[in-house]
C-alpha angles and dihedrals in degrees: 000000000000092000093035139084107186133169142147136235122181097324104330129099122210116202111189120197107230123191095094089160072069102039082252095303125181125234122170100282096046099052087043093053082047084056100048089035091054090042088056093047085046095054089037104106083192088065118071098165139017137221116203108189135152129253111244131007112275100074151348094222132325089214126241117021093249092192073061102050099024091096097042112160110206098256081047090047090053086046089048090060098038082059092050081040088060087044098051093050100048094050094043091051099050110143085208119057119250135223129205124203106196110209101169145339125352127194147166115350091358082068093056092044092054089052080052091062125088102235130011130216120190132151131216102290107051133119136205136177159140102253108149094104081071089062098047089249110125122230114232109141092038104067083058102073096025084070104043081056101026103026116234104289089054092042092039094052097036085054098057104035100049091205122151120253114226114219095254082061087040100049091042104050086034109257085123130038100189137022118188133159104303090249088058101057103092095045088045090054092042091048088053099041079054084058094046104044092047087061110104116289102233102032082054096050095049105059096041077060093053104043076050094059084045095059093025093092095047098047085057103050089041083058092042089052096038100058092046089043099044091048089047078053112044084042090078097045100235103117086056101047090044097051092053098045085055092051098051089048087052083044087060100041088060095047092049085051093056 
């Protein structure tokens, strides 16, 4: 797949997100091939656990694509969520455990896909955050799952603040499990997802399934929320405005850099 690196050792499956010019950003394509790429891993009797890391590093993933979503219009912005409801699902319901090697930031809804995952590897230097409110979108799915994990204060002031977590705050309120030297990340990860995947096969199987039916009722009523919530927002133009407005400050940075 264009935006994938995947590949297989022993029984575990390493899927690598690879659009690095973007900090690993996801457009549309790109969380769609994740979907399908988790749902095979899922069916694969060969595969008894599953890695998601980033190509480069600079990020795991910086969350949504915003040149993507910077022009939304309301109904595209319904369509935008239903997609991230499809992710979040299919990540959440996952039959095999997941590991996620955090090689560098994580925002937005990145952030909410790593507290989907089962266990979280990061090293010194990453960050990871709920930034969205900086670019005028509205975060509505991801407080759901920010609390399950954070509790409300935390959720409630990472969301709006915006502000970046370093991996000492991450380790110690539980974003992250472990946090190792950035070059081992990715042997640390594959060595747990070995641990993992050697555990025994129903009993593994049953309680993913149950820890899914726990979170299932609020993922739908965060969707549910989202999508009325989103429209309500991209009606009166202010995501849009706001996001370009961010990108051509970012625009600007870079030139001046340079």
């Amino acid at each position: 797949m264009e935006h994938l690196v995947i590949s297989s050792s022993q029984n575990v499956r390493t899927i690598k997100l690879n659009r690095p010019e973007r900090l690993n950003a996801w457009n549309s394509q790109m969380r769609e091939d994740l979907i399908i790429s988790l749902e095979k891993a899922n069916l694969d009797s060969d595969i008894d656990a599953l890695i998601i890391t980033g190509e480069g590093d600079r990020a795991f993933c910086a969350g949504q694509d915003l040149h993507e979503s910077a022009n939304f219009s309301p109904s595209e912005a319904e369509d935008w969520i239903d997609g991230f409801s499809r992710l979040y699902r299919c990540v959440s319901s996952l039959k095999i455990p997941i590991v996620a090697a955090v090689n560098g930031v994580a925002a937005g809804s990145a952030f909410q896909f790593l507290l989907l995952t089962d266990v979280r590897v990061g090293h010194s230097e990453v960050k990871i955050g709920q930034p969205e409110i900086n670019s005028g979108i509205a975060s509505v799915t991801g407080p759901w799952i920010m609390r399950e994990v954070l509790g409300l204060s935390r959720t409630v002031e990472l969301t709006l603040t915006g502000r970046f977590m370093a991996s000492e705050e991450a380790l110690r309120i539980g974003v992250l499990h472990h946090v190792v030297a950035r070059e081992e990340v990715l042997p640390f990860a594959e060595k747990v997802a070995l641990d993992l995947a050697s555990k025994p096969k129903v009993a593994m199987q049953i309680v993913k399934r149950r820890f899914f039916e726990i979170l299932e009722p609020g993922l739908e009523d965060a969707i549910k929320a989202a999508k009325r919530l989103h429209r309500e927002s991209f009606e009166t133009g202010e995501p849009q405005r706001e996001t370009n407005n961010f990108l051509e400050k970012r625009m600007q940075s870079k030139d001046e850099k340079h």
